[in-house]
Short mmCIF file of N, CA and C in Angstrom, two decimals:
data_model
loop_
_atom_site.label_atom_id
_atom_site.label_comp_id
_atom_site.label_asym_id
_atom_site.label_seq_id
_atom_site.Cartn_x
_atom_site.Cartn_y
_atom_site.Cartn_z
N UNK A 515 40.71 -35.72 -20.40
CA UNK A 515 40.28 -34.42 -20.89
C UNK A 515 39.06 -34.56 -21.78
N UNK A 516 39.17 -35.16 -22.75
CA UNK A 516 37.95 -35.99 -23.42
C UNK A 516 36.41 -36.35 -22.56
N UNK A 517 36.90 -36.59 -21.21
CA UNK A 517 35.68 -37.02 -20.88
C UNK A 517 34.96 -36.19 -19.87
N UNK A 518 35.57 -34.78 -19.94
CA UNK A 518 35.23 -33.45 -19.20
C UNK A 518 34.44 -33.00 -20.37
N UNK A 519 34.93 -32.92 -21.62
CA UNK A 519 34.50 -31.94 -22.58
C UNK A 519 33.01 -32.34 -22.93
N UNK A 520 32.94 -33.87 -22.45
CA UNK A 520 31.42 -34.57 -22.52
C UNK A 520 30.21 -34.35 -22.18
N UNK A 521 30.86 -33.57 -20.82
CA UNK A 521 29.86 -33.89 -19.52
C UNK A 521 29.53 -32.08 -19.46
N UNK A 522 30.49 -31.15 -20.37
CA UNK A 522 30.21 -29.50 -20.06
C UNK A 522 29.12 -29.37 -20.54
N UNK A 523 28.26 -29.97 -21.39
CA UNK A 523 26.91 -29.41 -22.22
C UNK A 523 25.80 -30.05 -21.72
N UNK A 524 26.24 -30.99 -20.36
CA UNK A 524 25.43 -31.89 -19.37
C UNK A 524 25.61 -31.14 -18.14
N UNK A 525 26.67 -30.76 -17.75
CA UNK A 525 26.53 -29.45 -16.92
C UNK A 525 25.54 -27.87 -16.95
N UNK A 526 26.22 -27.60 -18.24
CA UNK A 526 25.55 -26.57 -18.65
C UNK A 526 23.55 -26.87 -18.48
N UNK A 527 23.14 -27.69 -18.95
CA UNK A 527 21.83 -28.19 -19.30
C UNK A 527 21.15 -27.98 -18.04
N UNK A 528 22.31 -28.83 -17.28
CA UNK A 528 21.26 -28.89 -15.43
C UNK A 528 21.60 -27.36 -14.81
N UNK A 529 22.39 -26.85 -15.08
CA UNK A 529 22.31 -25.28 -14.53
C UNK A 529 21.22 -24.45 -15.15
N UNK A 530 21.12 -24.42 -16.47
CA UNK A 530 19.99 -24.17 -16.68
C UNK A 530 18.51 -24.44 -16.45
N UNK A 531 18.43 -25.35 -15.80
CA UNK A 531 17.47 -26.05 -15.47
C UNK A 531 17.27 -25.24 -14.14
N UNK A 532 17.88 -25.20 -12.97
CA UNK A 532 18.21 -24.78 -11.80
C UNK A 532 17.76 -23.57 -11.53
N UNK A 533 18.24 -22.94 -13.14
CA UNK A 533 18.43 -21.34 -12.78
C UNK A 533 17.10 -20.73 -13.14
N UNK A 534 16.49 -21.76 -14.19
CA UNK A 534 15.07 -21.20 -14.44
C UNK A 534 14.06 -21.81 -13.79
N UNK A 535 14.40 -22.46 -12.99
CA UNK A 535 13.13 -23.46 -12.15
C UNK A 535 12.59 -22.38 -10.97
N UNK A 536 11.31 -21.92 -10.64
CA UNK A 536 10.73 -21.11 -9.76
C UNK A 536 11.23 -19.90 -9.97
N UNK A 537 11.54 -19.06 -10.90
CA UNK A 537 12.58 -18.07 -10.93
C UNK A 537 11.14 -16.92 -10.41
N UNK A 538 10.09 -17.01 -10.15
CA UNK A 538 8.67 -16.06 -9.98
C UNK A 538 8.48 -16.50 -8.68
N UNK A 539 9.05 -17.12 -7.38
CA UNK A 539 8.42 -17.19 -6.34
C UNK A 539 9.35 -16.31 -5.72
N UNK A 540 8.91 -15.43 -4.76
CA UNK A 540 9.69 -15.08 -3.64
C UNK A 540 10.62 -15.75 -3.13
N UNK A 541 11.26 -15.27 -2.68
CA UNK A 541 12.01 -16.11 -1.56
C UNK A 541 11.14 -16.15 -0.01
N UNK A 542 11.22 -17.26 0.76
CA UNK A 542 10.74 -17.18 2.03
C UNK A 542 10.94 -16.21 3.26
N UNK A 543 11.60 -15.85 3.37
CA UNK A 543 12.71 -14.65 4.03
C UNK A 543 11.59 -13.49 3.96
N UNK A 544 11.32 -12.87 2.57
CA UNK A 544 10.05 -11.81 2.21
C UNK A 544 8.91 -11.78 2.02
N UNK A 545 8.49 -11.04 2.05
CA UNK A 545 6.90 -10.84 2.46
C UNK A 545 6.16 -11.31 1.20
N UNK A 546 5.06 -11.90 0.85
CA UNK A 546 4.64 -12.61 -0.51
C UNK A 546 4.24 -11.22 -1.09
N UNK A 547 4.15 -11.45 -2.51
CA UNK A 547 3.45 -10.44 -3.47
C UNK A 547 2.37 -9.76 -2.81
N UNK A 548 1.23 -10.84 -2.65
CA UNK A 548 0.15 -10.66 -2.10
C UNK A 548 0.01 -9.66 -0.69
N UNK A 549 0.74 -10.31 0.32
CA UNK A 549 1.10 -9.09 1.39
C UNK A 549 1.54 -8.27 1.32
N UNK A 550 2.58 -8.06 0.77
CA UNK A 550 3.21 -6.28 0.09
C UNK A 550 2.09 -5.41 -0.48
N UNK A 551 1.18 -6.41 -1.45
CA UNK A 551 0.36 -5.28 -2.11
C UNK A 551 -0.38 -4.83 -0.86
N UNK A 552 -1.20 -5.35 -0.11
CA UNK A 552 -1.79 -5.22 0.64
C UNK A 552 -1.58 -4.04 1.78
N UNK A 553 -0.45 -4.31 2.06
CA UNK A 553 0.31 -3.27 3.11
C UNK A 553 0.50 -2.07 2.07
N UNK A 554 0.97 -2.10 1.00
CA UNK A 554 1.10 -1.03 0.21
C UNK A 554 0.34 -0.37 -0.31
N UNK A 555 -1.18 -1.07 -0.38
CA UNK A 555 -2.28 -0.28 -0.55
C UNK A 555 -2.93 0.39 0.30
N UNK A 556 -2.64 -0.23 1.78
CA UNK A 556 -2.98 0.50 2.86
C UNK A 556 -2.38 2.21 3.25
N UNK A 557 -1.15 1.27 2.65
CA UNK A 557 0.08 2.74 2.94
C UNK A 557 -0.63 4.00 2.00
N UNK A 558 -0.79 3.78 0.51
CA UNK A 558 -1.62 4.64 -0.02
C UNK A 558 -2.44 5.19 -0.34
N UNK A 559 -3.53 4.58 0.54
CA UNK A 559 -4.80 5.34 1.20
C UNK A 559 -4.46 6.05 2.59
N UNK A 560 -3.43 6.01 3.00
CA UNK A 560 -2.86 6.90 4.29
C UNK A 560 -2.58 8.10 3.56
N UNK A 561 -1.85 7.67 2.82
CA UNK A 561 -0.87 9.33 2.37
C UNK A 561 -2.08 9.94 1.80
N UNK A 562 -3.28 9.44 1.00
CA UNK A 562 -4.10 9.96 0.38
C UNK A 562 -5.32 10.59 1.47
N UNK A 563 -5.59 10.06 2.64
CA UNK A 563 -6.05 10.32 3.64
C UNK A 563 -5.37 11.55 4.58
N UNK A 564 -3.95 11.37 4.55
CA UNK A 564 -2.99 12.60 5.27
C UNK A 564 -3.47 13.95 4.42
N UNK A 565 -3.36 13.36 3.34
CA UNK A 565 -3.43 14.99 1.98
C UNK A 565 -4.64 15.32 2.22
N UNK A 566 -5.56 14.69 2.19
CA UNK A 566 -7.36 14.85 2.37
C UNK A 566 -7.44 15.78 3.86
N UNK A 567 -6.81 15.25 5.08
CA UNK A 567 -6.97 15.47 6.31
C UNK A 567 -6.63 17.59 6.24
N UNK A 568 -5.30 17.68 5.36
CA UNK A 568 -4.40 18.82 5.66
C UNK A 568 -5.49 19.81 4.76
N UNK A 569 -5.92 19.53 3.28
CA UNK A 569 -6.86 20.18 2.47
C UNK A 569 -8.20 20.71 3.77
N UNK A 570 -9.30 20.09 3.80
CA UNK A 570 -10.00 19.86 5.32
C UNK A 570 -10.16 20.81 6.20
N UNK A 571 -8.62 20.47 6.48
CA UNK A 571 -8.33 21.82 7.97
C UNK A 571 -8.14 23.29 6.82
N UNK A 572 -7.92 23.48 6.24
CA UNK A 572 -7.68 24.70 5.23
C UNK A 572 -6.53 25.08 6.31
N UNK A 573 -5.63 24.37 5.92
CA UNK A 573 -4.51 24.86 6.77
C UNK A 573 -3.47 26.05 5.52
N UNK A 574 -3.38 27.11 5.83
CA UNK A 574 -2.22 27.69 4.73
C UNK A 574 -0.50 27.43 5.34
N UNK A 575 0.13 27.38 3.72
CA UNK A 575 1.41 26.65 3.84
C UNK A 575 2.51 27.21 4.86
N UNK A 576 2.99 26.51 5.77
CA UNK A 576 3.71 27.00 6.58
C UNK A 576 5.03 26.40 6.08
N UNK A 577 6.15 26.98 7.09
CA UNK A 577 7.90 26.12 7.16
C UNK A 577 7.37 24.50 7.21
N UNK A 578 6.47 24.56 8.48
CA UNK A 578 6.79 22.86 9.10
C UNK A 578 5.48 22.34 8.50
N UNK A 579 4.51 22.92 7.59
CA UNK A 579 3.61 22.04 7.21
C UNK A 579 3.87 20.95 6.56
N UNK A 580 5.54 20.14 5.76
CA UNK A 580 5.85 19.01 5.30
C UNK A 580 6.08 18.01 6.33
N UNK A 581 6.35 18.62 7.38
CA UNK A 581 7.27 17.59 8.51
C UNK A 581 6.07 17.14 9.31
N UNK A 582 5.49 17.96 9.61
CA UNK A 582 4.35 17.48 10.11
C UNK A 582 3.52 16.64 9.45
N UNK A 583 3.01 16.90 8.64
CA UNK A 583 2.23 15.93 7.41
C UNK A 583 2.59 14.07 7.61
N UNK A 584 4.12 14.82 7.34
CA UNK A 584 5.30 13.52 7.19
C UNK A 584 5.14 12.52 8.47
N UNK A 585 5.02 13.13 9.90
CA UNK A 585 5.41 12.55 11.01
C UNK A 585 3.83 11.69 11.14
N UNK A 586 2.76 12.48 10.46
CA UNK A 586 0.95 11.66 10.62
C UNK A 586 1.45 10.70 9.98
N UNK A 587 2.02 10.59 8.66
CA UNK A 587 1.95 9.62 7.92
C UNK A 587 2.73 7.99 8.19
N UNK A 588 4.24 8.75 9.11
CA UNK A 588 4.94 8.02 9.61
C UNK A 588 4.52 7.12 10.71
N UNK A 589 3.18 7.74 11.77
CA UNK A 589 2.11 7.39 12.16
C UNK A 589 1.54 6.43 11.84
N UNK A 590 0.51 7.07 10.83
CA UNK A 590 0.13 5.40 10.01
C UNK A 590 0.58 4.56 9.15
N UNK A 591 1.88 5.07 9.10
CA UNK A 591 2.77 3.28 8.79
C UNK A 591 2.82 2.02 9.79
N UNK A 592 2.83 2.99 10.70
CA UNK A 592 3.30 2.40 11.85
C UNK A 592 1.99 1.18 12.53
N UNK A 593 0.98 2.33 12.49
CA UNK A 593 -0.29 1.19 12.40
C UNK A 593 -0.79 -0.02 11.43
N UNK A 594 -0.69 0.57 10.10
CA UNK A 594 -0.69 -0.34 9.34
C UNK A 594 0.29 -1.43 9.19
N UNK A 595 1.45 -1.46 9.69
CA UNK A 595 2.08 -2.20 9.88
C UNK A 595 1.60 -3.70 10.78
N UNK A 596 1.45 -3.19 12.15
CA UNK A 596 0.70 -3.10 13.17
C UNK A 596 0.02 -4.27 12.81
N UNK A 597 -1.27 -3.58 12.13
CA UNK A 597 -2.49 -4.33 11.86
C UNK A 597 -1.94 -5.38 10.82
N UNK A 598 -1.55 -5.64 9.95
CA UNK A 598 -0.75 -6.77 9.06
C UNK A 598 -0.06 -7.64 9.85
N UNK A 599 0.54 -7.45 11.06
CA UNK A 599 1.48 -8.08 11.89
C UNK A 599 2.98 -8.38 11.34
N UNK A 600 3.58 -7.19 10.69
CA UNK A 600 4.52 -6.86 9.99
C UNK A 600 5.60 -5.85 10.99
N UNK A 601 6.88 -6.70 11.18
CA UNK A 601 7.78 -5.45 11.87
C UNK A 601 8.50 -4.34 10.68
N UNK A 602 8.92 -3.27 10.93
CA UNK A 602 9.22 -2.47 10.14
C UNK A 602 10.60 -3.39 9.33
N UNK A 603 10.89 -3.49 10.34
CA UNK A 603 12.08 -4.47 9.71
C UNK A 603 12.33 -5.34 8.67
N UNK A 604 11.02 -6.07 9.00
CA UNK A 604 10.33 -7.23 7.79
C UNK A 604 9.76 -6.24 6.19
N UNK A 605 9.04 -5.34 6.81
CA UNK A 605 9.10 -4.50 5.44
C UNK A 605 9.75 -4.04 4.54
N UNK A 606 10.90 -3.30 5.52
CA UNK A 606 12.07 -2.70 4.66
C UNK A 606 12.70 -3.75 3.70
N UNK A 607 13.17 -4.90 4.87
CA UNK A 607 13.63 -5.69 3.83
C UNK A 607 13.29 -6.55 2.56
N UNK A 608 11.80 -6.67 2.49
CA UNK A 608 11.10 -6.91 1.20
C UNK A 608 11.17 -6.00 0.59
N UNK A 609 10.90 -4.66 0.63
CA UNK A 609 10.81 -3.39 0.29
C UNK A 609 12.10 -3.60 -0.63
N UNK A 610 13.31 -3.91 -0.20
CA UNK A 610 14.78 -3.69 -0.58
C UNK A 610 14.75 -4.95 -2.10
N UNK A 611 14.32 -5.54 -1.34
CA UNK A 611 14.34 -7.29 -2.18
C UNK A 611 13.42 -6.53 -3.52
N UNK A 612 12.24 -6.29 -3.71
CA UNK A 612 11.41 -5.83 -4.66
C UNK A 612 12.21 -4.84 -5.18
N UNK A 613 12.61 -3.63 -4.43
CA UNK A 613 13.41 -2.81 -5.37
C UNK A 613 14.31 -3.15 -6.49
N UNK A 614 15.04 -4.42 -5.49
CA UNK A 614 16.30 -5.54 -6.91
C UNK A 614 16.12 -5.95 -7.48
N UNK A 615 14.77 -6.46 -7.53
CA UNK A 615 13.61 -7.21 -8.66
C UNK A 615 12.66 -6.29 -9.04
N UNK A 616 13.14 -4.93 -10.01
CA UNK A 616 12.40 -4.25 -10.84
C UNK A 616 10.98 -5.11 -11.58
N UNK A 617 11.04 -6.41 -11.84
CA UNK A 617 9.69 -6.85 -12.18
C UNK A 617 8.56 -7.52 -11.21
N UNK A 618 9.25 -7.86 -10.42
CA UNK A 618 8.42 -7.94 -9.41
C UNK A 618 7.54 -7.24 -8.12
N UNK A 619 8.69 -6.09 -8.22
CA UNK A 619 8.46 -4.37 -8.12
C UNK A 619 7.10 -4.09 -8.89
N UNK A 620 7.36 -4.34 -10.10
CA UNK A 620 6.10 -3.66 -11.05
C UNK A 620 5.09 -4.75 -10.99
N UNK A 621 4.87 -5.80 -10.43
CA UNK A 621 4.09 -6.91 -10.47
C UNK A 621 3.36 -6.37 -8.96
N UNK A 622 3.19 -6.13 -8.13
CA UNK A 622 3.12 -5.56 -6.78
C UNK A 622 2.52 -4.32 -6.89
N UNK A 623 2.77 -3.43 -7.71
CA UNK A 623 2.25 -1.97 -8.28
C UNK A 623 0.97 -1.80 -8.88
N UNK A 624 1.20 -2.63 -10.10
CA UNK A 624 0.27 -3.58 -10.49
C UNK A 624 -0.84 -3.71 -9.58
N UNK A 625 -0.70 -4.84 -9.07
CA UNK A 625 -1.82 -5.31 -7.62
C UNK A 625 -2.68 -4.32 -6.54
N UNK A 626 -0.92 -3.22 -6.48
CA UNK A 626 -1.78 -2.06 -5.69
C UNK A 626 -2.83 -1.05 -6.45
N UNK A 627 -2.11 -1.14 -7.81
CA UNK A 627 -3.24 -0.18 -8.47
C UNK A 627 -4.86 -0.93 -8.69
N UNK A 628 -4.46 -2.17 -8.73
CA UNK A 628 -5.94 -2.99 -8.68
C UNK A 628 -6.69 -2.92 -8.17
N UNK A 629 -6.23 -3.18 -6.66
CA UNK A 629 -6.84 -3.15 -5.12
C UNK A 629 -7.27 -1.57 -4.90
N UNK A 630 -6.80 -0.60 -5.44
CA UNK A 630 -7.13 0.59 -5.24
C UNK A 630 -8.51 1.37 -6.44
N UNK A 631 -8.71 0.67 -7.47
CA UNK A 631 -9.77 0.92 -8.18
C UNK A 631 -10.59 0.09 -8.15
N UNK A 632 -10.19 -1.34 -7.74
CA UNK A 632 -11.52 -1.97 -6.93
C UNK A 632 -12.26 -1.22 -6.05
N UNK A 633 -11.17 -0.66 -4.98
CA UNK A 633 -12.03 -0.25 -3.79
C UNK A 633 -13.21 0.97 -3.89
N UNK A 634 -12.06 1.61 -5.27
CA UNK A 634 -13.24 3.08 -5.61
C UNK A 634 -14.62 2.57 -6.69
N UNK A 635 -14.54 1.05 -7.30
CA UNK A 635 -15.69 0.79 -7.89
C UNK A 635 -16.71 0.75 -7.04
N UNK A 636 -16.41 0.32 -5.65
CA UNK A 636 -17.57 -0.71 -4.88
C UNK A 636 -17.87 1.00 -4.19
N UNK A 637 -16.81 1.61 -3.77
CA UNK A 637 -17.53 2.84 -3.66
C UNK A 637 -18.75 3.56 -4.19
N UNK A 638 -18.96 3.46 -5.79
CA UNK A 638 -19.12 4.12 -6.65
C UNK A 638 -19.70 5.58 -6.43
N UNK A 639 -20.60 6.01 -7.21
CA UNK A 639 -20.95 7.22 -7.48
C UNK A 639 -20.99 8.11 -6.52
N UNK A 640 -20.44 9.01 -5.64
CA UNK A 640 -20.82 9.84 -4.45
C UNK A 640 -22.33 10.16 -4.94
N UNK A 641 -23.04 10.91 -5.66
CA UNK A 641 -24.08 11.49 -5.83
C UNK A 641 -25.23 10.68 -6.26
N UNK A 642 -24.82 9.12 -6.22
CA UNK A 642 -26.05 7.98 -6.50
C UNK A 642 -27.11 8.41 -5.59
N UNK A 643 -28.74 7.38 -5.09
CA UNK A 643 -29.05 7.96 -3.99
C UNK A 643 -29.18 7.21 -2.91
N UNK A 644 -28.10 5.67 -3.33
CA UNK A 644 -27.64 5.16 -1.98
C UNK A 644 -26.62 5.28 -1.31
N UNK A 645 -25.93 6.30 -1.96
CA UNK A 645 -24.80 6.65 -1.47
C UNK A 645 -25.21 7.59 0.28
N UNK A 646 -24.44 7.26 1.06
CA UNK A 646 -24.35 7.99 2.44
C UNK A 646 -24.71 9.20 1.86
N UNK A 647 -25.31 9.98 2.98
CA UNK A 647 -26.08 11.33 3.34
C UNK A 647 -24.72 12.19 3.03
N UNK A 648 -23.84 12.11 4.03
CA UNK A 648 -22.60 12.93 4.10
C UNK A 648 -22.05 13.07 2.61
N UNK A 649 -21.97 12.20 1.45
CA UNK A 649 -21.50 12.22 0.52
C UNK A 649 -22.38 12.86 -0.74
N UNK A 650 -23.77 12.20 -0.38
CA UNK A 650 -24.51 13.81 -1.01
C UNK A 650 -24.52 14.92 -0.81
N UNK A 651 -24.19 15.37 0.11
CA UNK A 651 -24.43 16.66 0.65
C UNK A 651 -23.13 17.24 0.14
N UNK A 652 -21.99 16.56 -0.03
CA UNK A 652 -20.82 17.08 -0.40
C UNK A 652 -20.75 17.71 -1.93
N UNK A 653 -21.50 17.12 -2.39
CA UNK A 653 -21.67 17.11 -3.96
C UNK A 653 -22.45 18.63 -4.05
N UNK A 654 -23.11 18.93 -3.45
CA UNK A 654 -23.73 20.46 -3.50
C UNK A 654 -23.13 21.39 -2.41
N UNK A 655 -23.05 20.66 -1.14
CA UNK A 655 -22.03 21.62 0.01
C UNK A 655 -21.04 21.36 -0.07
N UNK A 656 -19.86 21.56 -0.25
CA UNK A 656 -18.29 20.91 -0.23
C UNK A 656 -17.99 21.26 1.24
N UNK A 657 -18.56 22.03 1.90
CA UNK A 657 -18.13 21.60 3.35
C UNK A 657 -19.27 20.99 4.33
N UNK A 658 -19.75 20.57 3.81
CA UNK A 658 -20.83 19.78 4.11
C UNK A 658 -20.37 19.27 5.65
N UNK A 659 -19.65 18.29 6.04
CA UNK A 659 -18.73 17.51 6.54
C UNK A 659 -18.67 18.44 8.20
N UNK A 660 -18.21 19.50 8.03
CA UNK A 660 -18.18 20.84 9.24
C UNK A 660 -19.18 21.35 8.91
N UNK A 661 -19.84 21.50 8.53
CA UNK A 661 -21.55 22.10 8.62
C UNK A 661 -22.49 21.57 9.11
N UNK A 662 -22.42 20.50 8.60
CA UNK A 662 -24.14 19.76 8.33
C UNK A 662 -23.59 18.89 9.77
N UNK A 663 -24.57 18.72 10.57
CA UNK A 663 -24.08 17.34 12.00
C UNK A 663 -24.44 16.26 11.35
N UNK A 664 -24.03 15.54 10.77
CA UNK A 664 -24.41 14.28 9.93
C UNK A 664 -23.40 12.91 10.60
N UNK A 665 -23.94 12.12 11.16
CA UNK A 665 -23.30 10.83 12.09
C UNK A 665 -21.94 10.35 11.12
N UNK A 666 -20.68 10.51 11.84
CA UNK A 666 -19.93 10.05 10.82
C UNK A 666 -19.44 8.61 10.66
N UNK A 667 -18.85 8.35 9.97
CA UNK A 667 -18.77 6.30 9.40
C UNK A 667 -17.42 5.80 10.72
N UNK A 668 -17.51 4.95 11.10
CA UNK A 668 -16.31 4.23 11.53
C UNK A 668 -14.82 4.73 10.73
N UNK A 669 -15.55 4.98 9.57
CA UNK A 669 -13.95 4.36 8.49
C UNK A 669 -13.15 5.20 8.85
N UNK A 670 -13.60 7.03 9.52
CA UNK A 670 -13.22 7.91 9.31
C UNK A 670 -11.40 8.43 9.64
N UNK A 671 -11.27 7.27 10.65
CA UNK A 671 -9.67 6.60 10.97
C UNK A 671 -9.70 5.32 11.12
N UNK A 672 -9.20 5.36 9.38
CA UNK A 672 -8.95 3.61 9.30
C UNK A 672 -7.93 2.58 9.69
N UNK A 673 -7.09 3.74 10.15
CA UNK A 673 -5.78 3.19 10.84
C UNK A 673 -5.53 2.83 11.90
N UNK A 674 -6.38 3.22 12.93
CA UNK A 674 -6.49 3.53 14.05
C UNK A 674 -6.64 2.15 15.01
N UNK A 675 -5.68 1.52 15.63
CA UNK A 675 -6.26 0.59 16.13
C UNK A 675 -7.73 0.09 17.44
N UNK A 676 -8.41 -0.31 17.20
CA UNK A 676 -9.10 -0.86 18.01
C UNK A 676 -8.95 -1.65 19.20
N UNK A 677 -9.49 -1.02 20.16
CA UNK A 677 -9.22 -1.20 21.63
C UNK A 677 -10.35 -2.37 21.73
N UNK A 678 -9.61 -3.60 22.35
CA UNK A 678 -10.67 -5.06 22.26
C UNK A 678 -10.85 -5.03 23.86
#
């Protein structure tokens, strides 16, 4: 009995050791930090692109104007997925994993909010005067866009896969 009571604070020591060793990597199974943000920043330039698309059309509010919205967006999950080479499957279940790990959740959020005010720095100013034609013109025409015939960018469906 004596020589159990020895070895519990030598037990204890290496469990601790165990339990805090890599406790910040993913597990292999889920998608890395880095790819989640990525896919998740994509995802929220969709929804922000869906909302942009519906404003646009000056569509007024109907019954099914949510479901519809919903089903574009469900759309470009689906692409963005796609393009990452991510099955829905593989998402959800990181998706699930991050949810259980509230800090790693917010570590990922984080990243997306990064990646998303990066992208609007390099944008910058709509009304600079190297900014695209279409984006000046918006700044004094707000419907510029359906008015003016002005060549529009590739980007304009970024989801959209490309036919090779």
């Amino acid at each position: 009995m004596k020589n159990i009571i020895k070895y519990i604070p030598l037990a204890l020591l290496v469990l601790f050791i165990f339990a805090c060793g890599e406790g910040d990597k993913v597990p292999g199974k889920y998608l890395s930090k880095d790819k989640m943000s990525s896919i998740m920043t994509d995802m929220s330039i969709a929804d922000a692109y869906s909302n942009e698309l519906q404003v646009q059309q000056n569509t007024t509010y109907s019954p099914n104007y949510d479901s519809v919205r919903q089903e574009k967006v469900k759309i470009y999950y689906k692409q963005i997925l796609d393009l990452h080479k991510v099955t829905v499957h593989e998402f959800m279940d990181s998706y699930r994993y991050y949810e259980s790990h509230p800090s790693r959740l917010k570590e990922v959020l984080e990243m997306v909010q990064n990646n998303i005010s990066t992208r609007k720095q390099k944008l910058g100013n709509p009304i600079e005067e190297n900014a695209p034609v279409r984006y000046r013109l918006k700044s004094i025409f707000p419907y510029a866009d359906s008015v003016i015939l002005v060549p529009r960018m590739d980007t304009m469906r970024p989801f959209v896969k490309r036919q090779q």
